[in-house]
PDB file of C-alpha atoms and ligand atoms in Angstrom:
ATOM      1  CA  MET O  20      -0.010  -0.013  -0.122  1.00  0.00           C
ATOM      2  CA  ALA O  21       1.019   3.433  -0.521  1.00  0.00           C
ATOM      3  CA  ILE O  22       0.125   7.059  -0.612  1.00  0.00           C
ATOM      4  CA  ARG O  23      -0.435   8.406  -4.072  1.00  0.00           C
ATOM      5  CA  ARG O  24       0.082  11.621  -5.264  1.00  0.00           C
ATOM      6  CA  ILE O  25      -2.756  13.809  -6.100  1.00  0.00           C
ATOM      7  CA  HIS O  26      -2.964  15.599  -9.234  1.00  0.00           C
ATOM      8  CA  ILE O  27      -3.709  19.502  -9.179  1.00  0.00           C
ATOM      9  CA  THR O  28      -6.364  21.155 -11.729  1.00  0.00           C
ATOM     10  CA  GLY O  29      -4.850  21.221 -15.216  1.00  0.00           C
ATOM     11  CA  SER O  30      -3.680  17.480 -15.340  1.00  0.00           C
ATOM     12  CA  PRO O  31      -5.594  16.018 -18.202  1.00  0.00           C
ATOM     13  CA  VAL O  32      -6.765  13.267 -16.485  1.00  0.00           C
ATOM     14  CA  LEU O  33      -8.986  15.436 -14.324  1.00  0.00           C
ATOM     15  CA  HIS O  34     -10.547  16.778 -17.141  1.00  0.00           C
ATOM     16  CA  ARG O  35     -12.058  13.612 -19.367  1.00  0.00           C
ATOM     17  CA  ARG O  36     -14.353  11.259 -18.389  1.00  0.00           C
ATOM     18  CA  ALA O  37     -12.770   8.435 -16.402  1.00  0.00           C
ATOM     19  CA  GLN O  38     -13.253   4.834 -18.280  1.00  0.00           C
ATOM     20  CA  GLU O  39     -15.684   2.071 -16.771  1.00  0.00           C
ATOM     21  CA  VAL O  40     -13.667  -0.653 -14.715  1.00  0.00           C
ATOM     22  CA  THR O  41     -14.066  -4.068 -16.366  1.00  0.00           C
ATOM     23  CA  GLU O  42     -11.488  -5.985 -14.681  1.00  0.00           C
ATOM     24  CA  PHE O  43     -11.932  -6.700 -10.999  1.00  0.00           C
ATOM     25  CA  ASN O  44      -8.245  -7.414 -10.359  1.00  0.00           C
ATOM     26  CA  ARG O  45      -5.395  -7.272  -8.074  1.00  0.00           C
ATOM     27  CA  GLU O  46      -4.437  -3.767  -9.724  1.00  0.00           C
ATOM     28  CA  LEU O  47      -7.923  -2.680  -8.723  1.00  0.00           C
ATOM     29  CA  SER O  48      -7.740  -3.694  -5.256  1.00  0.00           C
ATOM     30  CA  THR O  49      -4.486  -2.009  -4.816  1.00  0.00           C
ATOM     31  CA  LEU O  50      -5.830   1.111  -6.486  1.00  0.00           C
ATOM     32  CA  VAL O  51      -8.704   1.289  -3.802  1.00  0.00           C
ATOM     33  CA  LYS O  52      -6.197   0.584  -0.780  1.00  0.00           C
ATOM     34  CA  ASP O  53      -4.077   3.203  -1.771  1.00  0.00           C
ATOM     35  CA  MET O  54      -6.932   5.513  -2.399  1.00  0.00           C
ATOM     36  CA  TYR O  55      -8.247   5.100   1.241  1.00  0.00           C
ATOM     37  CA  GLN O  56      -4.693   5.813   2.616  1.00  0.00           C
ATOM     38  CA  THR O  57      -4.307   8.718   0.095  1.00  0.00           C
ATOM     39  CA  MET O  58      -7.599  10.308   1.392  1.00  0.00           C
ATOM     40  CA  ASP O  59      -6.995   9.627   5.131  1.00  0.00           C
ATOM     41  CA  LYS O  60      -3.555  11.183   4.813  1.00  0.00           C
ATOM     42  CA  ALA O  61      -4.581  14.479   2.968  1.00  0.00           C
ATOM     43  CA  PRO O  62      -7.270  14.469   4.759  1.00  0.00           C
ATOM     44  CA  GLY O  63      -9.999  14.348   2.885  1.00  0.00           C
ATOM     45  CA  VAL O  64     -13.907  13.357   3.116  1.00  0.00           C
ATOM     46  CA  GLY O  65     -13.558  11.670  -0.665  1.00  0.00           C
ATOM     47  CA  LEU O  66     -11.084  10.607  -3.329  1.00  0.00           C
ATOM     48  CA  ALA O  67     -11.691   9.814  -6.943  1.00  0.00           C
ATOM     49  CA  ALA O  68      -9.060   7.604  -8.778  1.00  0.00           C
ATOM     50  CA  THR O  69      -8.667  10.691 -11.260  1.00  0.00           C
ATOM     51  CA  GLN O  70      -7.119  12.795  -8.547  1.00  0.00           C
ATOM     52  CA  VAL O  71      -4.424  10.042  -8.663  1.00  0.00           C
ATOM     53  CA  GLY O  72      -3.686   9.932 -12.043  1.00  0.00           C
ATOM     54  CA  ILE O  73      -6.052   7.100 -12.804  1.00  0.00           C
ATOM     55  CA  GLY O  74      -8.915   7.445 -15.178  1.00  0.00           C
ATOM     56  CA  LEU O  75     -11.194   4.990 -13.828  1.00  0.00           C
ATOM     57  CA  ARG O  76     -14.531   4.961 -12.568  1.00  0.00           C
ATOM     58  CA  VAL O  77     -14.087   4.484  -9.067  1.00  0.00           C
ATOM     59  CA  PHE O  78     -14.294   6.820  -5.736  1.00  0.00           C
ATOM     60  CA  VAL O  79     -13.841   6.369  -1.980  1.00  0.00           C
ATOM     61  CA  TYR O  80     -15.424   8.268   0.816  1.00  0.00           C
ATOM     62  CA  ASP O  81     -15.354   8.668   4.319  1.00  0.00           C
ATOM     63  CA  TYR O  82     -17.747  10.477   6.547  1.00  0.00           C
ATOM     64  CA  GLU O  83     -19.518  10.690   9.626  1.00  0.00           C
ATOM     65  CA  ASP O  84     -23.183  11.199  10.087  1.00  0.00           C
ATOM     66  CA  ALA O  85     -25.189  13.557  12.171  1.00  0.00           C
ATOM     67  CA  ASP O  86     -24.930  10.639  14.767  1.00  0.00           C
ATOM     68  CA  GLY O  87     -21.547  10.466  14.647  1.00  0.00           C
ATOM     69  CA  ASN O  88     -21.729   7.036  12.674  1.00  0.00           C
ATOM     70  CA  PRO O  89     -18.644   6.512  10.154  1.00  0.00           C
ATOM     71  CA  VAL O  90     -20.228   5.986   6.409  1.00  0.00           C
ATOM     72  CA  ARG O  91     -17.256   4.841   4.447  1.00  0.00           C
ATOM     73  CA  GLY O  92     -16.761   2.846   1.357  1.00  0.00           C
ATOM     74  CA  GLU O  93     -15.809   2.527  -2.132  1.00  0.00           C
ATOM     75  CA  VAL O  94     -17.850   2.685  -5.217  1.00  0.00           C
ATOM     76  CA  ILE O  95     -16.740   1.304  -8.744  1.00  0.00           C
ATOM     77  CA  ASN O  96     -18.803   2.321 -11.867  1.00  0.00           C
ATOM     78  CA  PRO O  97     -21.180   4.308  -9.828  1.00  0.00           C
ATOM     79  CA  LYS O  98     -24.539   5.938 -11.173  1.00  0.00           C
ATOM     80  CA  LEU O  99     -25.988   8.935  -9.717  1.00  0.00           C
ATOM     81  CA  GLU O 100     -29.313  10.191  -9.558  1.00  0.00           C
ATOM     82  CA  VAL O 101     -29.733  13.857  -8.628  1.00  0.00           C
ATOM     83  CA  GLY O 102     -32.405  15.528  -7.115  1.00  0.00           C
ATOM     84  CA  PRO O 103     -33.206  19.030  -7.948  1.00  0.00           C
ATOM     85  CA  ILE O 104     -30.827  22.061  -7.287  1.00  0.00           C
ATOM     86  CA  SER O 105     -32.260  25.166  -5.954  1.00  0.00           C
ATOM     87  CA  GLU O 106     -31.793  28.339  -8.168  1.00  0.00           C
ATOM     88  CA  GLU O 107     -30.678  30.499  -4.992  1.00  0.00           C
ATOM     89  CA  PRO O 108     -27.291  31.322  -4.697  1.00  0.00           C
ATOM     90  CA  ALA O 109     -24.927  29.215  -2.321  1.00  0.00           C
ATOM     91  CA  ASP O 110     -24.643  30.329   1.184  1.00  0.00           C
ATOM     92  CA  GLU O 111     -21.113  31.478   1.932  1.00  0.00           C
ATOM     93  CA  GLU O 112     -20.855  29.625   5.231  1.00  0.00           C
ATOM     94  CA  ASN O 113     -22.896  26.135   4.866  1.00  0.00           C
ATOM     95  CA  GLU O 114     -22.425  25.600   1.246  1.00  0.00           C
ATOM     96  CA  ILE O 115     -18.712  25.738   0.736  1.00  0.00           C
ATOM     97  CA  GLU O 116     -16.839  23.054  -0.700  1.00  0.00           C
ATOM     98  CA  GLY O 117     -12.882  22.036  -1.568  1.00  0.00           C
ATOM     99  CA  CYS O 118     -11.097  19.852  -3.442  1.00  0.00           C
ATOM    100  CA  LEU O 119      -7.781  18.166  -2.923  1.00  0.00           C
ATOM    101  CA  SER O 120      -6.979  18.786  -6.680  1.00  0.00           C
ATOM    102  CA  PHE O 121      -7.682  22.612  -6.073  1.00  0.00           C
ATOM    103  CA  PRO O 122      -5.696  22.428  -2.713  1.00  0.00           C
ATOM    104  CA  GLY O 123      -6.064  24.829   0.138  1.00  0.00           C
ATOM    105  CA  GLU O 124      -9.036  26.930  -1.397  1.00  0.00           C
ATOM    106  CA  ARG O 125     -12.735  26.808  -0.551  1.00  0.00           C
ATOM    107  CA  PHE O 126     -15.660  28.352  -2.543  1.00  0.00           C
ATOM    108  CA  PRO O 127     -19.442  27.996  -2.041  1.00  0.00           C
ATOM    109  CA  LEU O 128     -21.393  25.588  -4.545  1.00  0.00           C
ATOM    110  CA  LYS O 129     -25.180  25.009  -4.822  1.00  0.00           C
ATOM    111  CA  ARG O 130     -25.658  21.211  -4.928  1.00  0.00           C
ATOM    112  CA  ALA O 131     -28.750  18.920  -4.999  1.00  0.00           C
ATOM    113  CA  ASN O 132     -29.659  17.989  -1.376  1.00  0.00           C
ATOM    114  CA  TRP O 133     -30.709  14.543  -2.165  1.00  0.00           C
ATOM    115  CA  VAL O 134     -28.862  11.750  -4.436  1.00  0.00           C
ATOM    116  CA  LYS O 135     -29.190   7.950  -4.914  1.00  0.00           C
ATOM    117  CA  LEU O 136     -25.679   6.482  -5.596  1.00  0.00           C
ATOM    118  CA  SER O 137     -25.702   3.084  -6.838  1.00  0.00           C
ATOM    119  CA  GLY O 138     -22.618   0.660  -8.190  1.00  0.00           C
ATOM    120  CA  VAL O 139     -20.611  -2.012  -6.908  1.00  0.00           C
ATOM    121  CA  ASP O 140     -17.723  -2.080  -4.540  1.00  0.00           C
ATOM    122  CA  LEU O 141     -14.518  -4.136  -4.824  1.00  0.00           C
ATOM    123  CA  ASN O 142     -16.027  -7.568  -4.373  1.00  0.00           C
ATOM    124  CA  GLN O 143     -18.923  -6.644  -6.969  1.00  0.00           C
ATOM    125  CA  ASN O 144     -21.585  -6.376  -4.327  1.00  0.00           C
ATOM    126  CA  PRO O 145     -24.165  -3.937  -4.834  1.00  0.00           C
ATOM    127  CA  VAL O 146     -24.255  -0.292  -3.506  1.00  0.00           C
ATOM    128  CA  GLU O 147     -27.011   1.389  -3.287  1.00  0.00           C
ATOM    129  CA  ILE O 148     -27.227   4.688  -1.017  1.00  0.00           C
ATOM    130  CA  GLU O 149     -29.847   7.426  -0.683  1.00  0.00           C
ATOM    131  CA  ALA O 150     -28.121  10.413   0.876  1.00  0.00           C
ATOM    132  CA  THR O 151     -28.922  14.222   1.910  1.00  0.00           C
ATOM    133  CA  GLY O 152     -26.817  16.949   3.096  1.00  0.00           C
ATOM    134  CA  TRP O 153     -23.084  16.593   3.440  1.00  0.00           C
ATOM    135  CA  LEU O 154     -22.820  13.042   2.058  1.00  0.00           C
ATOM    136  CA  ALA O 155     -25.256  14.187  -1.056  1.00  0.00           C
ATOM    137  CA  ARG O 156     -22.370  17.021  -1.749  1.00  0.00           C
ATOM    138  CA  ILE O 157     -19.728  14.474  -1.377  1.00  0.00           C
ATOM    139  CA  PHE O 158     -21.238  12.215  -3.808  1.00  0.00           C
ATOM    140  CA  GLN O 159     -22.171  14.793  -6.616  1.00  0.00           C
ATOM    141  CA  HIS O 160     -18.595  16.164  -6.101  1.00  0.00           C
ATOM    142  CA  GLU O 161     -16.764  12.634  -6.442  1.00  0.00           C
ATOM    143  CA  TYR O 162     -19.317  11.753  -9.221  1.00  0.00           C
ATOM    144  CA  ASP O 163     -18.199  15.145 -11.354  1.00  0.00           C
ATOM    145  CA  HIS O 164     -14.524  13.998 -10.578  1.00  0.00           C
ATOM    146  CA  LEU O 165     -15.138  10.643 -12.749  1.00  0.00           C
ATOM    147  CA  GLU O 166     -17.203  12.984 -15.588  1.00  0.00           C
ATOM    148  CA  GLY O 167     -14.045  15.197 -15.951  1.00  0.00           C
ATOM    149  CA  THR O 168     -15.355  17.832 -13.779  1.00  0.00           C
ATOM    150  CA  LEU O 169     -14.073  19.793 -11.090  1.00  0.00           C
ATOM    151  CA  TYR O 170     -16.179  21.619  -8.325  1.00  0.00           C
ATOM    152  CA  VAL O 171     -14.209  24.571  -9.578  1.00  0.00           C
ATOM    153  CA  ASP O 172     -15.345  24.475 -12.934  1.00  0.00           C
ATOM    154  CA  LYS O 173     -19.209  24.768 -11.803  1.00  0.00           C
ATOM    155  CA  LEU O 174     -18.757  28.029  -9.445  1.00  0.00           C
ATOM    156  CA  ALA O 175     -20.752  31.128  -9.963  1.00  0.00           C
ATOM    157  CA  GLU O 176     -19.471  33.855 -12.049  1.00  0.00           C
ATOM    158  CA  GLY O 177     -17.393  35.847  -9.160  1.00  0.00           C
ATOM    159  CA  TYR O 178     -16.187  32.981  -7.458  1.00  0.00           C
ATOM    160  CA  ALA O 179     -15.024  31.349 -10.727  1.00  0.00           C
ATOM    161  CA  SER O 180     -13.054  34.421 -11.991  1.00  0.00           C
ATOM    162  CA  GLU O 181     -11.368  34.121  -8.074  1.00  0.00           C
ATOM    163  CA  ALA O 182     -10.769  30.558  -8.533  1.00  0.00           C
ATOM    164  CA  ALA O 183      -9.121  30.997 -12.217  1.00  0.00           C
ATOM    165  CA  ASP O 184      -6.891  34.512 -10.876  1.00  0.00           C
ATOM    166  CA  LEU O 185      -5.751  31.978  -7.878  1.00  0.00           C
ATOM    167  CA  ALA O 186      -4.706  29.112 -10.450  1.00  0.00           C
ATOM    168  CA  LYS O 187      -2.925  31.412 -12.191  1.00  0.00           C
ATOM    169  CA  GLU O 188      -1.287  32.818  -9.689  1.00  0.00           C
ATOM    170  CA  TYR O 189      -0.226  29.173  -8.206  1.00  0.00           C
ATOM    171  CA  GLY O 190       0.909  28.096 -11.575  1.00  0.00           C
ATOM    172  CA  TRP O 191      -1.970  25.471 -11.966  1.00  0.00           C
ATOM    173  CA  GLY O 192      -4.363  24.845 -15.112  1.00  0.00           C
ATOM    174  CA  VAL O 193      -1.385  23.172 -16.906  1.00  0.00           C
ATOM    175  CA  GLU O 194       0.120  19.584 -16.740  1.00  0.00           C
ATOM    176  CA  GLY O 195       2.235  18.517 -14.032  1.00  0.00           C
ATOM    177  CA  ASN O 196       1.567  19.796 -10.949  1.00  0.00           C
ATOM    178  CA  SER O 197       0.637  17.421  -7.905  1.00  0.00           C
ATOM    179  CA  TRP O 198       1.305  16.895  -4.136  1.00  0.00           C
ATOM    180  CA  LEU O 199       2.028  14.192  -1.796  1.00  0.00           C
ATOM    181  CA  PRO O 200      -0.201  14.239   1.411  1.00  0.00           C
ATOM    182  CA  GLY O 201       2.107  13.968   4.472  1.00  0.00           C
ATOM    183  CA  LYS O 202       4.926  15.445   2.662  1.00  0.00           C
ATOM    184  CA  ASP O 203       3.504  18.645   1.213  1.00  0.00           C
ATOM    185  CA  LYS O 204       2.098  20.992   3.040  1.00  0.00           C
ATOM    186  CA  LEU O 205      -1.452  21.561   1.567  1.00  0.00           C
ATOM    187  CA  GLU O 206      -5.029  20.622   2.260  1.00  0.00           C
ATOM    188  CA  GLY O 207      -8.104  20.413   0.635  1.00  0.00           C
TER     189      GLY O 207
HETATM  190 ZN1   ZN W  21     -12.238  17.140  -5.280  1.00  0.00          ZN
END
């Protein structure tokens, strides 16, 4: 097992649709284990395979629900049913999002309050989770990664230009930027 480098915006793998997993082999199980380790070390509440440079439809998540129960797992070849998204502007306190591939920054983004995630786990057992609130947000964020979309690509106008300016300032938005959790001082 190993912690993997996290790709930063501009890395091509982050900006194209990831491919379906067809082989449930040892390589896949190593990838998933490494993704858990990398997510925990970052730390983050979710991580998509594209973020560690692998263009496959896999993500992991780790979240604590309102009762303090851990909700942790992997999903492979996910499908996501998404509820309505309000037209209201995102709340700057309660609807703020971050991303390990745009590390150290946070921006408000409106998301659907309800989703239904389905797919399979590493053992090819079905995964089916209905989620609301933060968990629904995490699933939308990670699913978007597999579609080649970062949350910063979906921001409302003012925030979008702020994010673009920051990316430019940091030298992001081009190929070759990444960071290693535990080594580099950055956070999502
Ligand atoms: Zn992300």
